[in-house]
Every structure is written in C-alpha cells, then in structure tokens.
Amino acid sequence: MIKGPSPEQIEVARGLLVAADPALRRADEATPVFDWRSRPGGFEGLFRMIVEQQVSVAAAAAIWRRVVEGLGGEVSPATVLARDVEALRGLGLSVQKARYGHEIARAHVEGAIDFDHLERLSDQEAVARLTSIKGVGRWTAETFLMFCEGRTDVFPAGDIALQEAIRWADSATLRPREKEAYVRSEVWTPHRSIAAHLLWGWYGAVKRGEAVLEEMALGARTDS
C-alpha cells in the first residue's frame, strides 16, 4: 500500500493552506487531526474502487470479499480476464461493473496504461490515461491517484461534498459547479489533496453534528 503524507506533513500543510487562504480557517478549526486515506494501489486498487461505487460500505465489503475469493485470492488483470462477464456477475458484480473490470484489465495487458509504473506520469497525464478507460470517470481517476497513489496535489472537484464545503468556507449562496471548484482549488496548490481531506473532514463533522455552521451557510444550490 502506497503511503500518503505523514501526520506531521499534513499538519504543516494545513497551516500553509490557511495562510494562503484564510477562508479555510473555519474548516481547520472545526476539523481534528486526521490520517491520510490510504488504499491499495495498482490494478487491484482501481478495480476495487469501481466494484465499491454506489453501494453501502457493508455491501461493498461483502462483494469485494466474494470477488477476491472467486478469483482465487489473486486480483490481477489475468485473473479477471480469465472469467467472462457472467462468471464475474456470479461473484456479485453488476453487468456494467464486470465489463468495466475487463476494460481496466485489458488496458493494462494491452499497454494502454501501466499500473506498475503509474508514478512516472504527471497528475494530468495519469488522469488522462485513466479516464481513457471505459468506466473510469474523472472523479474515480482523481480519488484513485489520491488514495491509492498517495498524490498530494489532486482535487476531485466533481465531489458534491467538497463543493458544499467550499460553499460553506466562502459563505456563498450557491454551491460551485465542478469547473468553478477546480478554479477555486488552484490557490491550494501544491496541497490540494490535503485541502480535500480537510474539507471532507469538516463536511463529515457538520453532518454528524460535531461542528456547527451559521444558519446562512446551510442552504444549497437547487439547480445542479
């Protein structure tokens, strides 16, 4: 598993983020120390992200356990391609996710992407290479690079929770759209991934009732 920044590095980055953008101060004050969200990388990491999307945490864990067992304990392009779509469906995958698993595996086998040496690509190149695979959207590519590759200057601006936290930080009436959120995140370079973790932490604390927002910040865009 690739490790992200250490707690000490995250603490330093948080200070730099607030200094560069005081609008993040409330988020920083309301969010306790957090660890980097590290996950296994490579082909297995991306396939797992696809498998776990749009299902509950408990369901995702159960399905992934069946997939690993059904593939003989080895999740690789070869073991996935050795099972047809129906066989993968028998492990609990939808038709779409089974097909996406084949697409990701073929991309690696055919050389469209090299999961073993993805670190050789810049963030922009890696996102472009990943999103060229059918079934891998920009949000998936960016969160994969963050969680599974430990990259520290990636910001998945299409994430609704991040957009809402940006709205709170800016005391705005409307939630920024994806393109607006990308532009907004530029001031956080080269620590955009830490900014994302901070905003997620703040968003979660508010939703759990552990942090309180002033009433004017609680509305939401209704036309998105």
PDB file of N, CA, C and O in Angstrom, residues 95-166:
ATOM      1  N   VAL A  95     -23.565  -6.264 -14.343  1.00  0.00           N
ATOM      2  CA  VAL A  95     -23.026  -6.451 -15.694  1.00  0.00           C
ATOM      3  C   VAL A  95     -22.060  -5.325 -16.027  1.00  0.00           C
ATOM      4  O   VAL A  95     -20.972  -5.550 -16.577  1.00  0.00           O
ATOM      5  N   GLN A  96     -22.457  -4.103 -15.704  1.00  0.00           N
ATOM      6  CA  GLN A  96     -21.637  -2.936 -16.020  1.00  0.00           C
ATOM      7  C   GLN A  96     -20.284  -2.995 -15.317  1.00  0.00           C
ATOM      8  O   GLN A  96     -19.239  -2.779 -15.939  1.00  0.00           O
ATOM      9  N   LYS A  97     -20.281  -3.310 -14.025  1.00  0.00           N
ATOM     10  CA  LYS A  97     -19.019  -3.360 -13.294  1.00  0.00           C
ATOM     11  C   LYS A  97     -18.136  -4.512 -13.769  1.00  0.00           C
ATOM     12  O   LYS A  97     -16.909  -4.392 -13.798  1.00  0.00           O
ATOM     13  N   ALA A  98     -18.746  -5.630 -14.138  1.00  0.00           N
ATOM     14  CA  ALA A  98     -17.969  -6.749 -14.683  1.00  0.00           C
ATOM     15  C   ALA A  98     -17.295  -6.343 -15.989  1.00  0.00           C
ATOM     16  O   ALA A  98     -16.123  -6.648 -16.219  1.00  0.00           O
ATOM     17  N   ARG A  99     -18.034  -5.632 -16.832  1.00  0.00           N
ATOM     18  CA  ARG A  99     -17.459  -5.178 -18.099  1.00  0.00           C
ATOM     19  C   ARG A  99     -16.360  -4.151 -17.881  1.00  0.00           C
ATOM     20  O   ARG A  99     -15.343  -4.171 -18.571  1.00  0.00           O
ATOM     21  N   TYR A 100     -16.572  -3.277 -16.914  1.00  0.00           N
ATOM     22  CA  TYR A 100     -15.533  -2.298 -16.607  1.00  0.00           C
ATOM     23  C   TYR A 100     -14.270  -2.982 -16.086  1.00  0.00           C
ATOM     24  O   TYR A 100     -13.146  -2.547 -16.368  1.00  0.00           O
ATOM     25  N   GLY A 101     -14.446  -4.045 -15.307  1.00  0.00           N
ATOM     26  CA  GLY A 101     -13.291  -4.801 -14.835  1.00  0.00           C
ATOM     27  C   GLY A 101     -12.488  -5.348 -15.991  1.00  0.00           C
ATOM     28  O   GLY A 101     -11.242  -5.294 -15.995  1.00  0.00           O
ATOM     29  N   HIS A 102     -13.172  -5.860 -17.014  1.00  0.00           N
ATOM     30  CA  HIS A 102     -12.493  -6.341 -18.214  1.00  0.00           C
ATOM     31  C   HIS A 102     -11.784  -5.202 -18.937  1.00  0.00           C
ATOM     32  O   HIS A 102     -10.656  -5.370 -19.425  1.00  0.00           O
ATOM     33  N   GLU A 103     -12.437  -4.040 -19.019  1.00  0.00           N
ATOM     34  CA  GLU A 103     -11.843  -2.891 -19.708  1.00  0.00           C
ATOM     35  C   GLU A 103     -10.553  -2.456 -19.018  1.00  0.00           C
ATOM     36  O   GLU A 103      -9.543  -2.175 -19.686  1.00  0.00           O
ATOM     37  N   ILE A 104     -10.568  -2.396 -17.696  1.00  0.00           N
ATOM     38  CA  ILE A 104      -9.384  -1.987 -16.948  1.00  0.00           C
ATOM     39  C   ILE A 104      -8.268  -3.015 -17.115  1.00  0.00           C
ATOM     40  O   ILE A 104      -7.099  -2.662 -17.322  1.00  0.00           O
ATOM     41  N   ALA A 105      -8.636  -4.291 -17.044  1.00  0.00           N
ATOM     42  CA  ALA A 105      -7.636  -5.350 -17.186  1.00  0.00           C
ATOM     43  C   ALA A 105      -7.012  -5.328 -18.577  1.00  0.00           C
ATOM     44  O   ALA A 105      -5.793  -5.454 -18.737  1.00  0.00           O
ATOM     45  N   ARG A 106      -7.849  -5.154 -19.606  1.00  0.00           N
ATOM     46  CA  ARG A 106      -7.327  -5.117 -20.977  1.00  0.00           C
ATOM     47  C   ARG A 106      -6.424  -3.904 -21.203  1.00  0.00           C
ATOM     48  O   ARG A 106      -5.414  -3.993 -21.901  1.00  0.00           O
ATOM     49  N   ALA A 107      -6.785  -2.790 -20.608  1.00  0.00           N
ATOM     50  CA  ALA A 107      -5.967  -1.591 -20.753  1.00  0.00           C
ATOM     51  C   ALA A 107      -4.548  -1.840 -20.243  1.00  0.00           C
ATOM     52  O   ALA A 107      -3.566  -1.378 -20.845  1.00  0.00           O
ATOM     53  N   HIS A 108      -4.445  -2.579 -19.147  1.00  0.00           N
ATOM     54  CA  HIS A 108      -3.126  -2.885 -18.600  1.00  0.00           C
ATOM     55  C   HIS A 108      -2.395  -3.912 -19.470  1.00  0.00           C
ATOM     56  O   HIS A 108      -1.225  -3.721 -19.828  1.00  0.00           O
ATOM     57  N   VAL A 109      -3.077  -4.978 -19.831  1.00  0.00           N
ATOM     58  CA  VAL A 109      -2.451  -6.048 -20.619  1.00  0.00           C
ATOM     59  C   VAL A 109      -2.010  -5.546 -21.986  1.00  0.00           C
ATOM     60  O   VAL A 109      -0.934  -5.913 -22.495  1.00  0.00           O
ATOM     61  N   GLU A 110      -2.811  -4.672 -22.585  1.00  0.00           N
ATOM     62  CA  GLU A 110      -2.500  -4.176 -23.924  1.00  0.00           C
ATOM     63  C   GLU A 110      -1.579  -2.967 -23.923  1.00  0.00           C
ATOM     64  O   GLU A 110      -1.232  -2.447 -24.984  1.00  0.00           O
ATOM     65  N   GLY A 111      -1.198  -2.504 -22.737  1.00  0.00           N
ATOM     66  CA  GLY A 111      -0.235  -1.414 -22.640  1.00  0.00           C
ATOM     67  C   GLY A 111      -0.813  -0.014 -22.713  1.00  0.00           C
ATOM     68  O   GLY A 111      -0.066   0.970 -22.813  1.00  0.00           O
ATOM     69  N   ALA A 112      -2.134   0.106 -22.662  1.00  0.00           N
ATOM     70  CA  ALA A 112      -2.739   1.440 -22.676  1.00  0.00           C
ATOM     71  C   ALA A 112      -2.422   2.183 -21.392  1.00  0.00           C
ATOM     72  O   ALA A 112      -2.388   3.418 -21.360  1.00  0.00           O
ATOM     73  N   ILE A 113      -2.202   1.429 -20.313  1.00  0.00           N
ATOM     74  CA  ILE A 113      -1.815   2.016 -19.037  1.00  0.00           C
ATOM     75  C   ILE A 113      -0.977   0.986 -18.285  1.00  0.00           C
ATOM     76  O   ILE A 113      -1.218  -0.220 -18.390  1.00  0.00           O
ATOM     77  N   ASP A 114       0.018   1.465 -17.579  1.00  0.00           N
ATOM     78  CA  ASP A 114       0.899   0.584 -16.812  1.00  0.00           C
ATOM     79  C   ASP A 114       0.699   0.878 -15.324  1.00  0.00           C
ATOM     80  O   ASP A 114       1.263   1.825 -14.788  1.00  0.00           O
ATOM     81  N   PHE A 115      -0.110   0.059 -14.682  1.00  0.00           N
ATOM     82  CA  PHE A 115      -0.404   0.292 -13.269  1.00  0.00           C
ATOM     83  C   PHE A 115       0.822   0.097 -12.389  1.00  0.00           C
ATOM     84  O   PHE A 115       0.869   0.625 -11.276  1.00  0.00           O
ATOM     85  N   ASP A 116       1.818  -0.633 -12.876  1.00  0.00           N
ATOM     86  CA  ASP A 116       3.012  -0.883 -12.067  1.00  0.00           C
ATOM     87  C   ASP A 116       3.949   0.320 -12.036  1.00  0.00           C
ATOM     88  O   ASP A 116       4.808   0.412 -11.162  1.00  0.00           O
ATOM     89  N   HIS A 117       3.770   1.236 -12.978  1.00  0.00           N
ATOM     90  CA  HIS A 117       4.671   2.389 -13.039  1.00  0.00           C
ATOM     91  C   HIS A 117       3.905   3.689 -13.294  1.00  0.00           C
ATOM     92  O   HIS A 117       4.379   4.589 -13.981  1.00  0.00           O
ATOM     93  N   LEU A 118       2.731   3.774 -12.727  1.00  0.00           N
ATOM     94  CA  LEU A 118       1.898   4.949 -12.936  1.00  0.00           C
ATOM     95  C   LEU A 118       2.536   6.209 -12.361  1.00  0.00           C
ATOM     96  O   LEU A 118       2.257   7.321 -12.811  1.00  0.00           O
ATOM     97  N   GLU A 119       3.429   6.020 -11.386  1.00  0.00           N
ATOM     98  CA  GLU A 119       4.064   7.176 -10.749  1.00  0.00           C
ATOM     99  C   GLU A 119       4.960   7.949 -11.706  1.00  0.00           C
ATOM    100  O   GLU A 119       5.356   9.085 -11.438  1.00  0.00           O
ATOM    101  N   ARG A 120       5.287   7.341 -12.843  1.00  0.00           N
ATOM    102  CA  ARG A 120       6.120   8.028 -13.825  1.00  0.00           C
ATOM    103  C   ARG A 120       5.367   9.135 -14.551  1.00  0.00           C
ATOM    104  O   ARG A 120       5.980  10.003 -15.189  1.00  0.00           O
ATOM    105  N   LEU A 121       4.057   9.112 -14.477  1.00  0.00           N
ATOM    106  CA  LEU A 121       3.230  10.103 -15.156  1.00  0.00           C
ATOM    107  C   LEU A 121       2.904  11.268 -14.225  1.00  0.00           C
ATOM    108  O   LEU A 121       2.770  11.086 -13.015  1.00  0.00           O
ATOM    109  N   SER A 122       2.766  12.462 -14.793  1.00  0.00           N
ATOM    110  CA  SER A 122       2.315  13.597 -14.002  1.00  0.00           C
ATOM    111  C   SER A 122       0.859  13.382 -13.614  1.00  0.00           C
ATOM    112  O   SER A 122       0.186  12.487 -14.151  1.00  0.00           O
ATOM    113  N   ASP A 123       0.363  14.209 -12.707  1.00  0.00           N
ATOM    114  CA  ASP A 123      -1.033  14.081 -12.303  1.00  0.00           C
ATOM    115  C   ASP A 123      -1.962  14.216 -13.506  1.00  0.00           C
ATOM    116  O   ASP A 123      -2.895  13.419 -13.667  1.00  0.00           O
ATOM    117  N   GLN A 124      -1.705  15.191 -14.354  1.00  0.00           N
ATOM    118  CA  GLN A 124      -2.563  15.428 -15.502  1.00  0.00           C
ATOM    119  C   GLN A 124      -2.492  14.263 -16.493  1.00  0.00           C
ATOM    120  O   GLN A 124      -3.520  13.820 -17.033  1.00  0.00           O
ATOM    121  N   GLU A 125      -1.289  13.760 -16.725  1.00  0.00           N
ATOM    122  CA  GLU A 125      -1.122  12.626 -17.639  1.00  0.00           C
ATOM    123  C   GLU A 125      -1.799  11.381 -17.086  1.00  0.00           C
ATOM    124  O   GLU A 125      -2.429  10.624 -17.832  1.00  0.00           O
ATOM    125  N   ALA A 126      -1.661  11.165 -15.790  1.00  0.00           N
ATOM    126  CA  ALA A 126      -2.267   9.986 -15.172  1.00  0.00           C
ATOM    127  C   ALA A 126      -3.789  10.045 -15.237  1.00  0.00           C
ATOM    128  O   ALA A 126      -4.442   9.039 -15.532  1.00  0.00           O
ATOM    129  N   VAL A 127      -4.371  11.222 -14.985  1.00  0.00           N
ATOM    130  CA  VAL A 127      -5.818  11.371 -15.078  1.00  0.00           C
ATOM    131  C   VAL A 127      -6.284  11.097 -16.507  1.00  0.00           C
ATOM    132  O   VAL A 127      -7.272  10.386 -16.736  1.00  0.00           O
ATOM    133  N   ALA A 128      -5.560  11.638 -17.475  1.00  0.00           N
ATOM    134  CA  ALA A 128      -5.933  11.432 -18.875  1.00  0.00           C
ATOM    135  C   ALA A 128      -5.848   9.962 -19.259  1.00  0.00           C
ATOM    136  O   ALA A 128      -6.732   9.430 -19.953  1.00  0.00           O
ATOM    137  N   ARG A 129      -4.807   9.280 -18.800  1.00  0.00           N
ATOM    138  CA  ARG A 129      -4.638   7.860 -19.128  1.00  0.00           C
ATOM    139  C   ARG A 129      -5.733   7.021 -18.469  1.00  0.00           C
ATOM    140  O   ARG A 129      -6.297   6.116 -19.087  1.00  0.00           O
ATOM    141  N   LEU A 130      -6.044   7.332 -17.227  1.00  0.00           N
ATOM    142  CA  LEU A 130      -7.066   6.573 -16.507  1.00  0.00           C
ATOM    143  C   LEU A 130      -8.456   6.790 -17.104  1.00  0.00           C
ATOM    144  O   LEU A 130      -9.218   5.845 -17.276  1.00  0.00           O
ATOM    145  N   THR A 131      -8.786   8.030 -17.415  1.00  0.00           N
ATOM    146  CA  THR A 131     -10.126   8.316 -17.925  1.00  0.00           C
ATOM    147  C   THR A 131     -10.308   7.865 -19.374  1.00  0.00           C
ATOM    148  O   THR A 131     -11.429   7.896 -19.887  1.00  0.00           O
ATOM    149  N   SER A 132      -9.228   7.461 -20.013  1.00  0.00           N
ATOM    150  CA  SER A 132      -9.360   6.905 -21.366  1.00  0.00           C
ATOM    151  C   SER A 132      -9.927   5.478 -21.320  1.00  0.00           C
ATOM    152  O   SER A 132     -10.337   4.942 -22.351  1.00  0.00           O
ATOM    153  N   ILE A 133      -9.959   4.891 -20.123  1.00  0.00           N
ATOM    154  CA  ILE A 133     -10.505   3.548 -19.948  1.00  0.00           C
ATOM    155  C   ILE A 133     -12.005   3.654 -19.739  1.00  0.00           C
ATOM    156  O   ILE A 133     -12.469   4.430 -18.895  1.00  0.00           O
ATOM    157  N   LYS A 134     -12.764   2.905 -20.475  1.00  0.00           N
ATOM    158  CA  LYS A 134     -14.217   2.937 -20.339  1.00  0.00           C
ATOM    159  C   LYS A 134     -14.610   2.540 -18.924  1.00  0.00           C
ATOM    160  O   LYS A 134     -14.159   1.527 -18.401  1.00  0.00           O
ATOM    161  N   GLY A 135     -15.452   3.358 -18.322  1.00  0.00           N
ATOM    162  CA  GLY A 135     -15.911   3.072 -16.971  1.00  0.00           C
ATOM    163  C   GLY A 135     -15.169   3.838 -15.897  1.00  0.00           C
ATOM    164  O   GLY A 135     -15.584   3.834 -14.735  1.00  0.00           O
ATOM    165  N   VAL A 136     -14.074   4.516 -16.261  1.00  0.00           N
ATOM    166  CA  VAL A 136     -13.301   5.288 -15.283  1.00  0.00           C
ATOM    167  C   VAL A 136     -13.532   6.770 -15.543  1.00  0.00           C
ATOM    168  O   VAL A 136     -13.032   7.328 -16.528  1.00  0.00           O
ATOM    169  N   GLY A 137     -14.304   7.404 -14.674  1.00  0.00           N
ATOM    170  CA  GLY A 137     -14.567   8.833 -14.799  1.00  0.00           C
ATOM    171  C   GLY A 137     -13.505   9.659 -14.111  1.00  0.00           C
ATOM    172  O   GLY A 137     -12.599   9.135 -13.446  1.00  0.00           O
ATOM    173  N   ARG A 138     -13.615  10.956 -14.256  1.00  0.00           N
ATOM    174  CA  ARG A 138     -12.599  11.853 -13.697  1.00  0.00           C
ATOM    175  C   ARG A 138     -12.550  11.771 -12.175  1.00  0.00           C
ATOM    176  O   ARG A 138     -11.475  11.739 -11.586  1.00  0.00           O
ATOM    177  N   TRP A 139     -13.731  11.725 -11.517  1.00  0.00           N
ATOM    178  CA  TRP A 139     -13.735  11.625 -10.057  1.00  0.00           C
ATOM    179  C   TRP A 139     -13.019  10.357  -9.606  1.00  0.00           C
ATOM    180  O   TRP A 139     -12.216  10.374  -8.673  1.00  0.00           O
ATOM    181  N   THR A 140     -13.304   9.245 -10.271  1.00  0.00           N
ATOM    182  CA  THR A 140     -12.656   7.979  -9.911  1.00  0.00           C
ATOM    183  C   THR A 140     -11.155   8.067 -10.113  1.00  0.00           C
ATOM    184  O   THR A 140     -10.370   7.627  -9.257  1.00  0.00           O
ATOM    185  N   ALA A 141     -10.730   8.649 -11.227  1.00  0.00           N
ATOM    186  CA  ALA A 141      -9.299   8.770 -11.512  1.00  0.00           C
ATOM    187  C   ALA A 141      -8.611   9.624 -10.457  1.00  0.00           C
ATOM    188  O   ALA A 141      -7.525   9.269  -9.954  1.00  0.00           O
ATOM    189  N   GLU A 142      -9.214  10.733 -10.106  1.00  0.00           N
ATOM    190  CA  GLU A 142      -8.578  11.649  -9.153  1.00  0.00           C
ATOM    191  C   GLU A 142      -8.545  11.071  -7.739  1.00  0.00           C
ATOM    192  O   GLU A 142      -7.523  11.196  -7.035  1.00  0.00           O
ATOM    193  N   THR A 143      -9.617  10.439  -7.313  1.00  0.00           N
ATOM    194  CA  THR A 143      -9.593   9.842  -5.978  1.00  0.00           C
ATOM    195  C   THR A 143      -8.655   8.638  -5.938  1.00  0.00           C
ATOM    196  O   THR A 143      -8.013   8.380  -4.917  1.00  0.00           O
ATOM    197  N   PHE A 144      -8.539   7.912  -7.046  1.00  0.00           N
ATOM    198  CA  PHE A 144      -7.578   6.810  -7.121  1.00  0.00           C
ATOM    199  C   PHE A 144      -6.162   7.344  -6.934  1.00  0.00           C
ATOM    200  O   PHE A 144      -5.365   6.781  -6.167  1.00  0.00           O
ATOM    201  N   LEU A 145      -5.822   8.408  -7.636  1.00  0.00           N
ATOM    202  CA  LEU A 145      -4.472   8.971  -7.523  1.00  0.00           C
ATOM    203  C   LEU A 145      -4.204   9.482  -6.112  1.00  0.00           C
ATOM    204  O   LEU A 145      -3.086   9.383  -5.609  1.00  0.00           O
ATOM    205  N   MET A 146      -5.242   9.981  -5.468  1.00  0.00           N
ATOM    206  CA  MET A 146      -5.087  10.488  -4.108  1.00  0.00           C
ATOM    207  C   MET A 146      -4.950   9.354  -3.097  1.00  0.00           C
ATOM    208  O   MET A 146      -3.978   9.278  -2.337  1.00  0.00           O
ATOM    209  N   PHE A 147      -5.923   8.453  -3.077  1.00  0.00           N
ATOM    210  CA  PHE A 147      -5.956   7.408  -2.057  1.00  0.00           C
ATOM    211  C   PHE A 147      -5.001   6.248  -2.345  1.00  0.00           C
ATOM    212  O   PHE A 147      -4.412   5.683  -1.428  1.00  0.00           O
ATOM    213  N   CYS A 148      -4.886   5.866  -3.602  1.00  0.00           N
ATOM    214  CA  CYS A 148      -4.141   4.662  -3.965  1.00  0.00           C
ATOM    215  C   CYS A 148      -2.711   4.943  -4.425  1.00  0.00           C
ATOM    216  O   CYS A 148      -1.884   4.035  -4.445  1.00  0.00           O
ATOM    217  N   GLU A 149      -2.441   6.196  -4.836  1.00  0.00           N
ATOM    218  CA  GLU A 149      -1.102   6.554  -5.285  1.00  0.00           C
ATOM    219  C   GLU A 149      -0.429   7.557  -4.350  1.00  0.00           C
ATOM    220  O   GLU A 149       0.736   7.885  -4.537  1.00  0.00           O
ATOM    221  N   GLY A 150      -1.174   8.056  -3.380  1.00  0.00           N
ATOM    222  CA  GLY A 150      -0.591   8.978  -2.406  1.00  0.00           C
ATOM    223  C   GLY A 150      -0.229  10.336  -2.964  1.00  0.00           C
ATOM    224  O   GLY A 150       0.622  11.035  -2.404  1.00  0.00           O
ATOM    225  N   ARG A 151      -0.902  10.764  -4.027  1.00  0.00           N
ATOM    226  CA  ARG A 151      -0.565  12.054  -4.640  1.00  0.00           C
ATOM    227  C   ARG A 151      -1.204  13.187  -3.835  1.00  0.00           C
ATOM    228  O   ARG A 151      -2.354  13.101  -3.435  1.00  0.00           O
ATOM    229  N   THR A 152      -0.445  14.261  -3.645  1.00  0.00           N
ATOM    230  CA  THR A 152      -0.857  15.295  -2.708  1.00  0.00           C
ATOM    231  C   THR A 152      -1.372  16.582  -3.348  1.00  0.00           C
ATOM    232  O   THR A 152      -1.733  17.526  -2.639  1.00  0.00           O
ATOM    233  N   ASP A 153      -1.417  16.638  -4.678  1.00  0.00           N
ATOM    234  CA  ASP A 153      -1.900  17.864  -5.320  1.00  0.00           C
ATOM    235  C   ASP A 153      -2.989  17.550  -6.334  1.00  0.00           C
ATOM    236  O   ASP A 153      -2.981  18.057  -7.459  1.00  0.00           O
ATOM    237  N   VAL A 154      -3.932  16.688  -5.928  1.00  0.00           N
ATOM    238  CA  VAL A 154      -5.071  16.317  -6.769  1.00  0.00           C
ATOM    239  C   VAL A 154      -6.338  16.765  -6.056  1.00  0.00           C
ATOM    240  O   VAL A 154      -6.454  16.618  -4.835  1.00  0.00           O
ATOM    241  N   PHE A 155      -7.282  17.308  -6.822  1.00  0.00           N
ATOM    242  CA  PHE A 155      -8.527  17.765  -6.201  1.00  0.00           C
ATOM    243  C   PHE A 155      -9.711  17.293  -7.032  1.00  0.00           C
ATOM    244  O   PHE A 155      -9.932  17.785  -8.148  1.00  0.00           O
ATOM    245  N   PRO A 156     -10.502  16.336  -6.517  1.00  0.00           N
ATOM    246  CA  PRO A 156     -11.667  15.826  -7.249  1.00  0.00           C
ATOM    247  C   PRO A 156     -12.834  16.794  -7.164  1.00  0.00           C
ATOM    248  O   PRO A 156     -13.757  16.644  -6.352  1.00  0.00           O
ATOM    249  N   ALA A 157     -12.803  17.815  -7.998  1.00  0.00           N
ATOM    250  CA  ALA A 157     -13.753  18.925  -7.899  1.00  0.00           C
ATOM    251  C   ALA A 157     -15.184  18.530  -8.204  1.00  0.00           C
ATOM    252  O   ALA A 157     -16.107  19.291  -7.909  1.00  0.00           O
ATOM    253  N   GLY A 158     -15.407  17.364  -8.791  1.00  0.00           N
ATOM    254  CA  GLY A 158     -16.769  16.906  -9.057  1.00  0.00           C
ATOM    255  C   GLY A 158     -17.456  16.332  -7.835  1.00  0.00           C
ATOM    256  O   GLY A 158     -18.639  15.967  -7.898  1.00  0.00           O
ATOM    257  N   ASP A 159     -16.742  16.235  -6.716  1.00  0.00           N
ATOM    258  CA  ASP A 159     -17.297  15.660  -5.487  1.00  0.00           C
ATOM    259  C   ASP A 159     -18.271  16.643  -4.840  1.00  0.00           C
ATOM    260  O   ASP A 159     -17.905  17.781  -4.511  1.00  0.00           O
ATOM    261  N   ILE A 160     -19.512  16.216  -4.658  1.00  0.00           N
ATOM    262  CA  ILE A 160     -20.549  17.098  -4.125  1.00  0.00           C
ATOM    263  C   ILE A 160     -20.230  17.574  -2.705  1.00  0.00           C
ATOM    264  O   ILE A 160     -20.469  18.731  -2.353  1.00  0.00           O
ATOM    265  N   ALA A 161     -19.686  16.680  -1.881  1.00  0.00           N
ATOM    266  CA  ALA A 161     -19.350  17.075  -0.508  1.00  0.00           C
ATOM    267  C   ALA A 161     -18.285  18.168  -0.504  1.00  0.00           C
ATOM    268  O   ALA A 161     -18.358  19.118   0.291  1.00  0.00           O
ATOM    269  N   LEU A 162     -17.301  18.061  -1.377  1.00  0.00           N
ATOM    270  CA  LEU A 162     -16.267  19.094  -1.457  1.00  0.00           C
ATOM    271  C   LEU A 162     -16.860  20.408  -1.957  1.00  0.00           C
ATOM    272  O   LEU A 162     -16.516  21.485  -1.452  1.00  0.00           O
ATOM    273  N   GLN A 163     -17.736  20.333  -2.934  1.00  0.00           N
ATOM    274  CA  GLN A 163     -18.371  21.543  -3.436  1.00  0.00           C
ATOM    275  C   GLN A 163     -19.173  22.240  -2.337  1.00  0.00           C
ATOM    276  O   GLN A 163     -19.132  23.466  -2.194  1.00  0.00           O
ATOM    277  N   GLU A 164     -19.888  21.452  -1.552  1.00  0.00           N
ATOM    278  CA  GLU A 164     -20.689  22.029  -0.472  1.00  0.00           C
ATOM    279  C   GLU A 164     -19.793  22.640   0.608  1.00  0.00           C
ATOM    280  O   GLU A 164     -20.085  23.722   1.130  1.00  0.00           O
ATOM    281  N   ALA A 165     -18.698  21.976   0.939  1.00  0.00           N
ATOM    282  CA  ALA A 165     -17.782  22.519   1.945  1.00  0.00           C
ATOM    283  C   ALA A 165     -17.123  23.809   1.445  1.00  0.00           C
ATOM    284  O   ALA A 165     -16.876  24.728   2.236  1.00  0.00           O
ATOM    285  N   ILE A 166     -16.844  23.880   0.155  1.00  0.00           N
ATOM    286  CA  ILE A 166     -16.316  25.126  -0.416  1.00  0.00           C
ATOM    287  C   ILE A 166     -17.349  26.245  -0.245  1.00  0.00           C
ATOM    288  O   ILE A 166     -17.020  27.383   0.102  1.00  0.00           O
TER     289      ILE A 166
END
